[in-house]
PDB file of C-alpha atoms and ligand atoms in Angstrom:
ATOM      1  CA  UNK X 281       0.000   0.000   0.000  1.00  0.00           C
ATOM      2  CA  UNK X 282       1.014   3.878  -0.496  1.00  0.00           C
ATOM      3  CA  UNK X 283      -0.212   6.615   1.189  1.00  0.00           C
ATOM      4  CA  UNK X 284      -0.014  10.258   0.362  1.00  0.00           C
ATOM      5  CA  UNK X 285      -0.284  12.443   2.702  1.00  0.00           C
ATOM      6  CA  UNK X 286      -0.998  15.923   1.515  1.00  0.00           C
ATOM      7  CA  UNK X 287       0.062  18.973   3.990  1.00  0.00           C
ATOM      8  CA  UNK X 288       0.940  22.286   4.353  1.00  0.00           C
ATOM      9  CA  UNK X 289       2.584  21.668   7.647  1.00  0.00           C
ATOM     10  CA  UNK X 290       4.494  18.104   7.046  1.00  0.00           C
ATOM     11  CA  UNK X 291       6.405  18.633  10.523  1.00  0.00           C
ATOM     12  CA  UNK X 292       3.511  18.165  12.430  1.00  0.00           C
ATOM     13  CA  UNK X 293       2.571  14.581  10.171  1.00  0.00           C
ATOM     14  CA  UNK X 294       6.037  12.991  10.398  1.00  0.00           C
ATOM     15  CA  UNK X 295       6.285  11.967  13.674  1.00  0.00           C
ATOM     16  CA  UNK X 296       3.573   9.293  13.982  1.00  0.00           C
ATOM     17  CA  UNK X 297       5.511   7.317  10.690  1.00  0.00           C
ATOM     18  CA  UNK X 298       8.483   7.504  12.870  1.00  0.00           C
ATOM     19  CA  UNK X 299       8.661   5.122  15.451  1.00  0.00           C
ATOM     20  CA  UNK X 300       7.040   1.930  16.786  1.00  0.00           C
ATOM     21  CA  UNK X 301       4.197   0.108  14.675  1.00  0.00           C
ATOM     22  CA  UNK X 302       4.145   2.315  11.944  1.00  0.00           C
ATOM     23  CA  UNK X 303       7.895   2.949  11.138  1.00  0.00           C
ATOM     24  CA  UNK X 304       8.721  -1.312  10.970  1.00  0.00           C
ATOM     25  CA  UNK X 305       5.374  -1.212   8.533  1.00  0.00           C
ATOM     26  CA  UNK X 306       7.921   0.749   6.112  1.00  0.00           C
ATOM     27  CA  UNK X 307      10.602  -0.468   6.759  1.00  0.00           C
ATOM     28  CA  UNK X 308       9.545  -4.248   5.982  1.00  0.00           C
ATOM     29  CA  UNK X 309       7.822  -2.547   2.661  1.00  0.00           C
ATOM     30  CA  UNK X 310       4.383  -3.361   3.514  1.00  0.00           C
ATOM     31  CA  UNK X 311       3.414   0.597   3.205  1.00  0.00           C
ATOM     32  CA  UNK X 312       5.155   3.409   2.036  1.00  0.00           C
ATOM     33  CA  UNK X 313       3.715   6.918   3.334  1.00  0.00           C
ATOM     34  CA  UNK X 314       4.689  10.125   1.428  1.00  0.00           C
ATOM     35  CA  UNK X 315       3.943  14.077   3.061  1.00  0.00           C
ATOM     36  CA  UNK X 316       3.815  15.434   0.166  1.00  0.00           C
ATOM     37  CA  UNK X 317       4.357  19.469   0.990  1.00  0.00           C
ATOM     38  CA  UNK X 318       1.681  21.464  -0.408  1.00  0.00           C
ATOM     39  CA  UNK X 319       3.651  24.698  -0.800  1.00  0.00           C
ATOM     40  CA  UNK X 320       5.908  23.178  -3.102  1.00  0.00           C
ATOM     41  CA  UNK X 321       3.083  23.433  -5.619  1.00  0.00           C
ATOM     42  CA  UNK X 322       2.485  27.145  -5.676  1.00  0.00           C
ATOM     43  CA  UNK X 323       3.297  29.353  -8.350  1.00  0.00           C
ATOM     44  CA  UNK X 324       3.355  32.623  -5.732  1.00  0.00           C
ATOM     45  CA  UNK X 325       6.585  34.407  -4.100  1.00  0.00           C
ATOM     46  CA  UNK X 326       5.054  33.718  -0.941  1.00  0.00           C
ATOM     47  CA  UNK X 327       4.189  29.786  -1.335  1.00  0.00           C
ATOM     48  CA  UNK X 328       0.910  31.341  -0.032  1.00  0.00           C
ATOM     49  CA  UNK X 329      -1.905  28.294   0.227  1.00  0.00           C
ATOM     50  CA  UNK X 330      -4.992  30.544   1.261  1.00  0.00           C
ATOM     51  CA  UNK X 331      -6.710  33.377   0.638  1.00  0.00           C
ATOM     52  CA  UNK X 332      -9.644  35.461   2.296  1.00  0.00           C
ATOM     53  CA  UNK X 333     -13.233  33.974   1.850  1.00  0.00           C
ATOM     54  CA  UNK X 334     -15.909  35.505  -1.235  1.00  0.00           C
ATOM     55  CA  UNK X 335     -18.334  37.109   0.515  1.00  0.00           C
ATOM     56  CA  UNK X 336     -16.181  37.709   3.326  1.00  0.00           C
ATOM     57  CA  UNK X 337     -15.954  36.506   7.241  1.00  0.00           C
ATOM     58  CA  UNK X 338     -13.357  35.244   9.615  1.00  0.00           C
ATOM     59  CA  UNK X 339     -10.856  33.055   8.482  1.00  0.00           C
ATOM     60  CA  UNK X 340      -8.985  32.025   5.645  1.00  0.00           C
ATOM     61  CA  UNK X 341      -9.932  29.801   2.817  1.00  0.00           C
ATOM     62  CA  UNK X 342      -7.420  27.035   1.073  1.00  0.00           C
ATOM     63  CA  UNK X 343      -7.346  27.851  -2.692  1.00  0.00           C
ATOM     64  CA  UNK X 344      -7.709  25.528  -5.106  1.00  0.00           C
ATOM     65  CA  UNK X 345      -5.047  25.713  -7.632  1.00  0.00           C
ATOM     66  CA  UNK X 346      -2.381  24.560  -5.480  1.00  0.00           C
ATOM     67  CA  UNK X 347      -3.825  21.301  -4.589  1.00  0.00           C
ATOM     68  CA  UNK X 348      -5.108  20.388  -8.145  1.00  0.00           C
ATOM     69  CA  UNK X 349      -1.378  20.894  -8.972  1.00  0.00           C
ATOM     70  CA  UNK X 350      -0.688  18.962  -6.684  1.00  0.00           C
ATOM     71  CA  UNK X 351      -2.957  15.971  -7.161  1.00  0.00           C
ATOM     72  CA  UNK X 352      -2.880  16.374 -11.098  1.00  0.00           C
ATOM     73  CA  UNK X 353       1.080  15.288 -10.410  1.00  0.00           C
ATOM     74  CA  UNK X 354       0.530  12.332  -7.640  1.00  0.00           C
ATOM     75  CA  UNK X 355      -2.166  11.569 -10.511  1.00  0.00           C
ATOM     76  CA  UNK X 356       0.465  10.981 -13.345  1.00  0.00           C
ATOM     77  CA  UNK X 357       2.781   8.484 -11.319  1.00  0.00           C
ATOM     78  CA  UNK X 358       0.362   6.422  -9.647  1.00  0.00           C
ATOM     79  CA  UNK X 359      -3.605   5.632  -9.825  1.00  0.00           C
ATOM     80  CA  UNK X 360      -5.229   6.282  -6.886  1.00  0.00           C
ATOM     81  CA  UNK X 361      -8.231   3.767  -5.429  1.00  0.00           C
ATOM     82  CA  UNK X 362      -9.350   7.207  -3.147  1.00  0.00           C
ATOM     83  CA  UNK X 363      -8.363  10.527  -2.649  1.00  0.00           C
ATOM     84  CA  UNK X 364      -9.737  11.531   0.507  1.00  0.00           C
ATOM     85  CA  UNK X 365     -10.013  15.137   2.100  1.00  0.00           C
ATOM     86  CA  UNK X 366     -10.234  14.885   5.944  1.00  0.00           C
ATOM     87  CA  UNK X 367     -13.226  16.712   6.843  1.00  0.00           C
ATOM     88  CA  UNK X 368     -15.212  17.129  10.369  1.00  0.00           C
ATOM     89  CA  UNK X 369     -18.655  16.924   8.101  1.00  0.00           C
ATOM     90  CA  UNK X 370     -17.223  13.632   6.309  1.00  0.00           C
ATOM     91  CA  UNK X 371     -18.338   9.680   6.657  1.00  0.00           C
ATOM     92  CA  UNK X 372     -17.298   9.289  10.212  1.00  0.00           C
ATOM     93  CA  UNK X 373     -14.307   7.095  10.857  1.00  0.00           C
ATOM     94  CA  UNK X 374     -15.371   3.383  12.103  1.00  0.00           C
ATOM     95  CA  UNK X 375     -13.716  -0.010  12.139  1.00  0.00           C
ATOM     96  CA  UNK X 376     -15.462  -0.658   9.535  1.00  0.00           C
ATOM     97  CA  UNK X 377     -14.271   1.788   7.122  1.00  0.00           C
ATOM     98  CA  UNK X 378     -10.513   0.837   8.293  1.00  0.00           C
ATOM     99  CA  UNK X 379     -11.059  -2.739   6.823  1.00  0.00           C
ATOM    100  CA  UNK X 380     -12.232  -1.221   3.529  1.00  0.00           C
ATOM    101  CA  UNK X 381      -9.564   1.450   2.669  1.00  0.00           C
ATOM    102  CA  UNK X 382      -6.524  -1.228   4.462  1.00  0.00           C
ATOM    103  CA  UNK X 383      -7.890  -3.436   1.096  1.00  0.00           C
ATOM    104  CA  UNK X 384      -6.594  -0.683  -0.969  1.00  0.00           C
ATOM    105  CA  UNK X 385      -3.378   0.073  -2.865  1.00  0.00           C
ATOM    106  CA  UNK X 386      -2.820   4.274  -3.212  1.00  0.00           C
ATOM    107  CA  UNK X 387      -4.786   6.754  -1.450  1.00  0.00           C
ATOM    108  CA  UNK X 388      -3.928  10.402  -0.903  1.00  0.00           C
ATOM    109  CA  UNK X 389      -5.259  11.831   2.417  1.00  0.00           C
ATOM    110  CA  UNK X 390      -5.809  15.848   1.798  1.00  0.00           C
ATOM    111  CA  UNK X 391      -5.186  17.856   4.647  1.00  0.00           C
ATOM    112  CA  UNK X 392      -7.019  21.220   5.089  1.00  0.00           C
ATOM    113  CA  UNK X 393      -6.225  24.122   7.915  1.00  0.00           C
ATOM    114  CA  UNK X 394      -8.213  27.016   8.156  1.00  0.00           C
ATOM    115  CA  UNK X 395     -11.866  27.476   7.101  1.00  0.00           C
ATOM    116  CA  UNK X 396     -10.850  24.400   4.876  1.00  0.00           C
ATOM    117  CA  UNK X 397     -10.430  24.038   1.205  1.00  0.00           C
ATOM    118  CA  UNK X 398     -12.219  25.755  -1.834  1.00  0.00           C
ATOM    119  CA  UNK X 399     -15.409  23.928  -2.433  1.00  0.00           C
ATOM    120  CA  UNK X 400     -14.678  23.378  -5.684  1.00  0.00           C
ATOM    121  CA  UNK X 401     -12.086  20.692  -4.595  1.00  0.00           C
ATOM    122  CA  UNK X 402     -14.432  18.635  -2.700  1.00  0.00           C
ATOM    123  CA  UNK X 403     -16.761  18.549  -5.984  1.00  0.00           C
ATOM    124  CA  UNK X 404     -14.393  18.072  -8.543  1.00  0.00           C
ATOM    125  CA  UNK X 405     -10.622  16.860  -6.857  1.00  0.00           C
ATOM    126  CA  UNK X 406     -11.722  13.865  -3.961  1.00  0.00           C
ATOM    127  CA  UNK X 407     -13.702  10.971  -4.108  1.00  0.00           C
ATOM    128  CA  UNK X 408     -14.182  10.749  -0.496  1.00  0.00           C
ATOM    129  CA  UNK X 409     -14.351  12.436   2.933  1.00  0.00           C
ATOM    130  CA  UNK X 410     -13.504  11.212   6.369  1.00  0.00           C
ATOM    131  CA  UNK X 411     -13.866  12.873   9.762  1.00  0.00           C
ATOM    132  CA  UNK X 412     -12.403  11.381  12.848  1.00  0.00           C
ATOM    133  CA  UNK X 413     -15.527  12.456  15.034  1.00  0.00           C
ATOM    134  CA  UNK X 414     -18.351  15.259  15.499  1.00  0.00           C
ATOM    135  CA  UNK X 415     -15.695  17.654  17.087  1.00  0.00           C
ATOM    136  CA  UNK X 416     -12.805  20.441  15.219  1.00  0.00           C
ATOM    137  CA  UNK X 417      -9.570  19.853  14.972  1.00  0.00           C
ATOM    138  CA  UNK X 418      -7.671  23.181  13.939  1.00  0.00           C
ATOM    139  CA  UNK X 419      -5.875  21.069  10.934  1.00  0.00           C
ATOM    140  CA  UNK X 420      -6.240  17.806   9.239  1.00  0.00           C
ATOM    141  CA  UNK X 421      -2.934  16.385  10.086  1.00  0.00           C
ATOM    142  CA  UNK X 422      -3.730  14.547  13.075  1.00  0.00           C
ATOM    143  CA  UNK X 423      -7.143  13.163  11.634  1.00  0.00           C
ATOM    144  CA  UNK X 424      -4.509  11.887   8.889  1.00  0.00           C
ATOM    145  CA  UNK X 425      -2.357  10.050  11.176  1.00  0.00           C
ATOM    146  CA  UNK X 426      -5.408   8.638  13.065  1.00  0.00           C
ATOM    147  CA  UNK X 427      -7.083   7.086   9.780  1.00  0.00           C
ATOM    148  CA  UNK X 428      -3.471   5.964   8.146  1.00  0.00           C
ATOM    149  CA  UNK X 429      -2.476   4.331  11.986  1.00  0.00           C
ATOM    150  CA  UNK X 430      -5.774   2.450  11.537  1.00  0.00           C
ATOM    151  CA  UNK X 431      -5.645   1.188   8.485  1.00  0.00           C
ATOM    152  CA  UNK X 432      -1.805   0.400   8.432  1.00  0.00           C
ATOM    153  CA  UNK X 433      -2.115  -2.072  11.347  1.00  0.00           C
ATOM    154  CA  UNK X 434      -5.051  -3.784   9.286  1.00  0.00           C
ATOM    155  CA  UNK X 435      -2.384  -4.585   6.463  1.00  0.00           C
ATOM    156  CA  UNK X 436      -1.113  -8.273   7.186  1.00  0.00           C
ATOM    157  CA  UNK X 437       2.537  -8.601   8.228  1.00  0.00           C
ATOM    158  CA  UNK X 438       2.345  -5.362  10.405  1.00  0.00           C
ATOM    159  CA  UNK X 439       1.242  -6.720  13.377  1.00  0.00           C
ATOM    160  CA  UNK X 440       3.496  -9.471  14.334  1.00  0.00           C
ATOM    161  CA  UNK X 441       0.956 -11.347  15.677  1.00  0.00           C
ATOM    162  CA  UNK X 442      -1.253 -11.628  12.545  1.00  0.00           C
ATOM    163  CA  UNK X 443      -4.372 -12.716  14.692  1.00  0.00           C
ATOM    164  CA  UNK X 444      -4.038  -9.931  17.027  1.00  0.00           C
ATOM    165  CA  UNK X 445      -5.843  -6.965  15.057  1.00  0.00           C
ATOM    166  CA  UNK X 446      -8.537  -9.430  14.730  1.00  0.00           C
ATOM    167  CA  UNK X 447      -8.774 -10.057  18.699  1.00  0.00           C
ATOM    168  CA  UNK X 448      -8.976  -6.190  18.884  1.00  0.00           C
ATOM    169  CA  UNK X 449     -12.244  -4.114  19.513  1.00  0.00           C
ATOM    170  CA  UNK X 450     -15.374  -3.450  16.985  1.00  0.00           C
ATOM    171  CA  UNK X 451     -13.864  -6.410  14.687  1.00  0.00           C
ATOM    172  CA  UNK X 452     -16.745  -8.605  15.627  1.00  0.00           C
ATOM    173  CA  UNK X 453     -18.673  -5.892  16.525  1.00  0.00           C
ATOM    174  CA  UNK X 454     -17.697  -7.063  19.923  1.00  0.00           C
ATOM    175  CA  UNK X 455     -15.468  -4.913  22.828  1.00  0.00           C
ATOM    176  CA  UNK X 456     -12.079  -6.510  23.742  1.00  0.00           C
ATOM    177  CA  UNK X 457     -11.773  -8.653  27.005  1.00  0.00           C
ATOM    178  CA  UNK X 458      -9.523  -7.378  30.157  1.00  0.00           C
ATOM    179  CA  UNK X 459      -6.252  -8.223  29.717  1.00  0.00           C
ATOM    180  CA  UNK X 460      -3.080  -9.073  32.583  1.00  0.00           C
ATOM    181  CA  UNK X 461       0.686  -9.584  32.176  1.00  0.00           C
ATOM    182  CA  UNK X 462       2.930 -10.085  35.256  1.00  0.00           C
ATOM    183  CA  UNK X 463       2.572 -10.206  38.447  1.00  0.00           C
ATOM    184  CA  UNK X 464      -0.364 -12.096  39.096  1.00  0.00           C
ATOM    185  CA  UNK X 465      -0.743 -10.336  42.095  1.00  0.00           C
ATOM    186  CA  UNK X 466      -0.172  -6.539  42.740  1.00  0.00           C
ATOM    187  CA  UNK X 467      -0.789  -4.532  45.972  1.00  0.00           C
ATOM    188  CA  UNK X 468      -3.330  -7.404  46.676  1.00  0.00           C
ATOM    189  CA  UNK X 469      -5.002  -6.952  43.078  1.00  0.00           C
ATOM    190  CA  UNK X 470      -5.390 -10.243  41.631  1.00  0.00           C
ATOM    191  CA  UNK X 471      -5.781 -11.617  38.004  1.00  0.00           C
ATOM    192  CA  UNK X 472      -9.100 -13.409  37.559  1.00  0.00           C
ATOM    193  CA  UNK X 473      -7.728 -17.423  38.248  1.00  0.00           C
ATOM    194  CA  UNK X 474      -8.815 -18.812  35.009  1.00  0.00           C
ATOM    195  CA  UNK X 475      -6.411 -16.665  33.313  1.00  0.00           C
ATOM    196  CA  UNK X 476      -3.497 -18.821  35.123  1.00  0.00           C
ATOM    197  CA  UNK X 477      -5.381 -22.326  34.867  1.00  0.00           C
ATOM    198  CA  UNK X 478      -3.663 -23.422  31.987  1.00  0.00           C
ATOM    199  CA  UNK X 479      -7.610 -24.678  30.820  1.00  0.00           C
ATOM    200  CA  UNK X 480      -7.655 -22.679  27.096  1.00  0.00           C
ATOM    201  CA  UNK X 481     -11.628 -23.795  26.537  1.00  0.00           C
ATOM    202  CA  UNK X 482     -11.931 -21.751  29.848  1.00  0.00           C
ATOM    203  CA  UNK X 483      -9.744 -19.126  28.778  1.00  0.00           C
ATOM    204  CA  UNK X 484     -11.680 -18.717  25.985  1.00  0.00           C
ATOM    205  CA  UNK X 485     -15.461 -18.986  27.119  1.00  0.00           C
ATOM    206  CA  UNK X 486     -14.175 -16.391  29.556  1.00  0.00           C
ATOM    207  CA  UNK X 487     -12.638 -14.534  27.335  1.00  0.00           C
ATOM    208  CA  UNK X 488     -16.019 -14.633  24.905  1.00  0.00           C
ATOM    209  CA  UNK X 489     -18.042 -13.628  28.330  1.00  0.00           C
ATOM    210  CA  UNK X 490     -16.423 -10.770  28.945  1.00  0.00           C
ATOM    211  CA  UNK X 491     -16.468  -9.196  25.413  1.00  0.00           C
ATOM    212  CA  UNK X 492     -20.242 -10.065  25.395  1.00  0.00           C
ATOM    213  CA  UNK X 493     -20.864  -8.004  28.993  1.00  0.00           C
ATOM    214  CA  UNK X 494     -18.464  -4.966  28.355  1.00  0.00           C
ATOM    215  CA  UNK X 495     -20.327  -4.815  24.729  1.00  0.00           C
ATOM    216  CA  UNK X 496     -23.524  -4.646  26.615  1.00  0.00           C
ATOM    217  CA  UNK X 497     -22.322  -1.953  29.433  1.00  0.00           C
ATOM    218  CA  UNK X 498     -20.286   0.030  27.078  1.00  0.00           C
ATOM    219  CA  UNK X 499     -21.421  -0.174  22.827  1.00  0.00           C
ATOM    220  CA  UNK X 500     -25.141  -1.881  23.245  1.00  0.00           C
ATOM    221  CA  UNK X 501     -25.492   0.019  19.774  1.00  0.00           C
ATOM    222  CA  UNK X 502     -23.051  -2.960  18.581  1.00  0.00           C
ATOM    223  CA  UNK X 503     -24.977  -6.163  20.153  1.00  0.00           C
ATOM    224  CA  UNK X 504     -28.453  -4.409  18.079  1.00  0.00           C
ATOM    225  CA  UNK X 505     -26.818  -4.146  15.162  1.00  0.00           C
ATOM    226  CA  UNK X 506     -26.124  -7.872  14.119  1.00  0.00           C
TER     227      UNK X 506
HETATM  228  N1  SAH P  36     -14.751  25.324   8.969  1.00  0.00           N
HETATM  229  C1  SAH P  36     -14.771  23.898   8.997  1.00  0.00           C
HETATM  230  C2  SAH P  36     -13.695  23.349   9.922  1.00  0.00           C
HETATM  231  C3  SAH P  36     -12.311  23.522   9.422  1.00  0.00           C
HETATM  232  S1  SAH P  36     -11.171  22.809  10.499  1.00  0.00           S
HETATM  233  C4  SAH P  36     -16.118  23.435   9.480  1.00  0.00           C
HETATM  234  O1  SAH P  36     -16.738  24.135  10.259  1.00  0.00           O
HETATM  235  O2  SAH P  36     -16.522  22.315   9.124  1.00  0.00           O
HETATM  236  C5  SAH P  36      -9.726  22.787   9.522  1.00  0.00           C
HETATM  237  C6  SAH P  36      -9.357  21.469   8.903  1.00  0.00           C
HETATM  238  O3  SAH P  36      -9.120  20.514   9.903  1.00  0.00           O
HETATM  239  C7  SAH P  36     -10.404  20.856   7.995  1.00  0.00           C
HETATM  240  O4  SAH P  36     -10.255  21.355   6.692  1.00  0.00           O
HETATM  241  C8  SAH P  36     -10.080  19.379   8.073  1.00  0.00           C
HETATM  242  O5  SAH P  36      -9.106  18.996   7.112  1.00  0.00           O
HETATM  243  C9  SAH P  36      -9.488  19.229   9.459  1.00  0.00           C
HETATM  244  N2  SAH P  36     -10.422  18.670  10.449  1.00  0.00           N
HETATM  245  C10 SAH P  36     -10.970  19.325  11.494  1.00  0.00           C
HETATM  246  N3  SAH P  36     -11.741  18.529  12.235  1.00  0.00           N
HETATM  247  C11 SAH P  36     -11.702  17.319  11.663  1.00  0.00           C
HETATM  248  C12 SAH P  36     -12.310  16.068  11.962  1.00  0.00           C
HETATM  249  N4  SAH P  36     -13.131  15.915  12.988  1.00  0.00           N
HETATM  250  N5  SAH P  36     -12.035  15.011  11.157  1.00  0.00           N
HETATM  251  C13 SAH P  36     -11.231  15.171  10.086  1.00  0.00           C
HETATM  252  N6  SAH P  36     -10.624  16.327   9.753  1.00  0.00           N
HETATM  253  C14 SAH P  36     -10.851  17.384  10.518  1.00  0.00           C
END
């Protein structure tokens, strides 16, 4: 899979690629992830990317021009299953949606700042929006990172435990169990005994209960679903 990331701030993108999860992911060439700086595709002195809003109003508008550029040429070297601009007013984020876009092979995520882009590049440049939740960020770099940290640990080979991201929450539609490491027992705090019985058709039915109950108490909305 590639991802590119599209920014006028690539500082505040790179650090998330850089370490842990998401940096072996690269480095074993199961993704490659590209900030692609936006400013390098303007044709003013200033490598301005905005400009006051028609009709006027606070805050400043992303202009178009740039970011076709800049698409049109990520368009001529690759073909691109999405281009997505990260919007608060886009198809919210789920688990769901991570499966779909980690079957894919090039996306570009579009970051706006400001107001947000030109309308004209959500009719005519995207094929898709994505918010992270019903709140504002003041950029969409770290919705970015969110949806590429979610779908990168979908794509198999990154987790080194390939069963693991399907253990995790919402795959299932079900809420993860508790889980323990060492000590078994801490300031009196005990793990639950089955977890140290050795009995794996325990382990599991326990496991199973306890995913069933915290879905209840805490995502009901999952159980009625199914
Ligand atoms: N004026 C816009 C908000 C702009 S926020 C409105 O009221 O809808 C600036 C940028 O941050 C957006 O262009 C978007 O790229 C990003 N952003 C903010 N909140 C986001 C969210 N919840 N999910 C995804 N991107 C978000």
């Amino acid at each position: 899979m590639h991802i590119d990331i599209i920014t006028t701030l690539p500082r505040l993108i790179e650090s998330p690629f850089s370490d842990s999860i998401l940096k072996r992911a690269q480095a074993k060439g199961l993704v490659s992830v590209n900030i692609v700086d936006l400013r390098q595709y303007t044709n003013n002195k200033y490598h301005s990317t905005d400009d006051y809003a028609f009709g006027g109003g606070a805050g400043m508008v992303m202009m178009i021009e740039p970011i076709d550029n800049c698409i049109t040429d990520l368009k001529s070297k690759r073909q691109y299953d999405d281009i997505i601009y990260m919007s608060p007013d886009g198809e919210l984020l789920n688990q769901s949606l991570a499966n779909t876009l980690s079957l894919k092979q090039n996306l570009i995520l579009l970051c706006g700042h400001y107001k947000g882009v030109d309308e004209r590049v959500r009719e005519h440049l995207i094929t898709r929006e994505i918010s992270i939740g019903n709140y504002v960020l003041s950029g969409g770099e770290l919705a970015a990172a969110v949806v590429a940290d979610a779908v990168i640990r979908l794509i198999p080979g990154v987790l080194s435990d390939e069963t693991s991201a399907l253990s995790d929450s919402f795959q299932d539609d079900l809420i993860a169990p508790p889980v323990y490491t060492r000590p078994a027992e801490y300031k009196g705090w005990k793990v639950p005994d089955v977890l140290l019985s050795g009995h794996q058709a325990k382990i599991d039915q326990w496991r199973m209960d306890q995913s069933l109950a915290r879905t209840q108490t805490r995502r009901p909305e999952l159980l009625k679903k199914g």
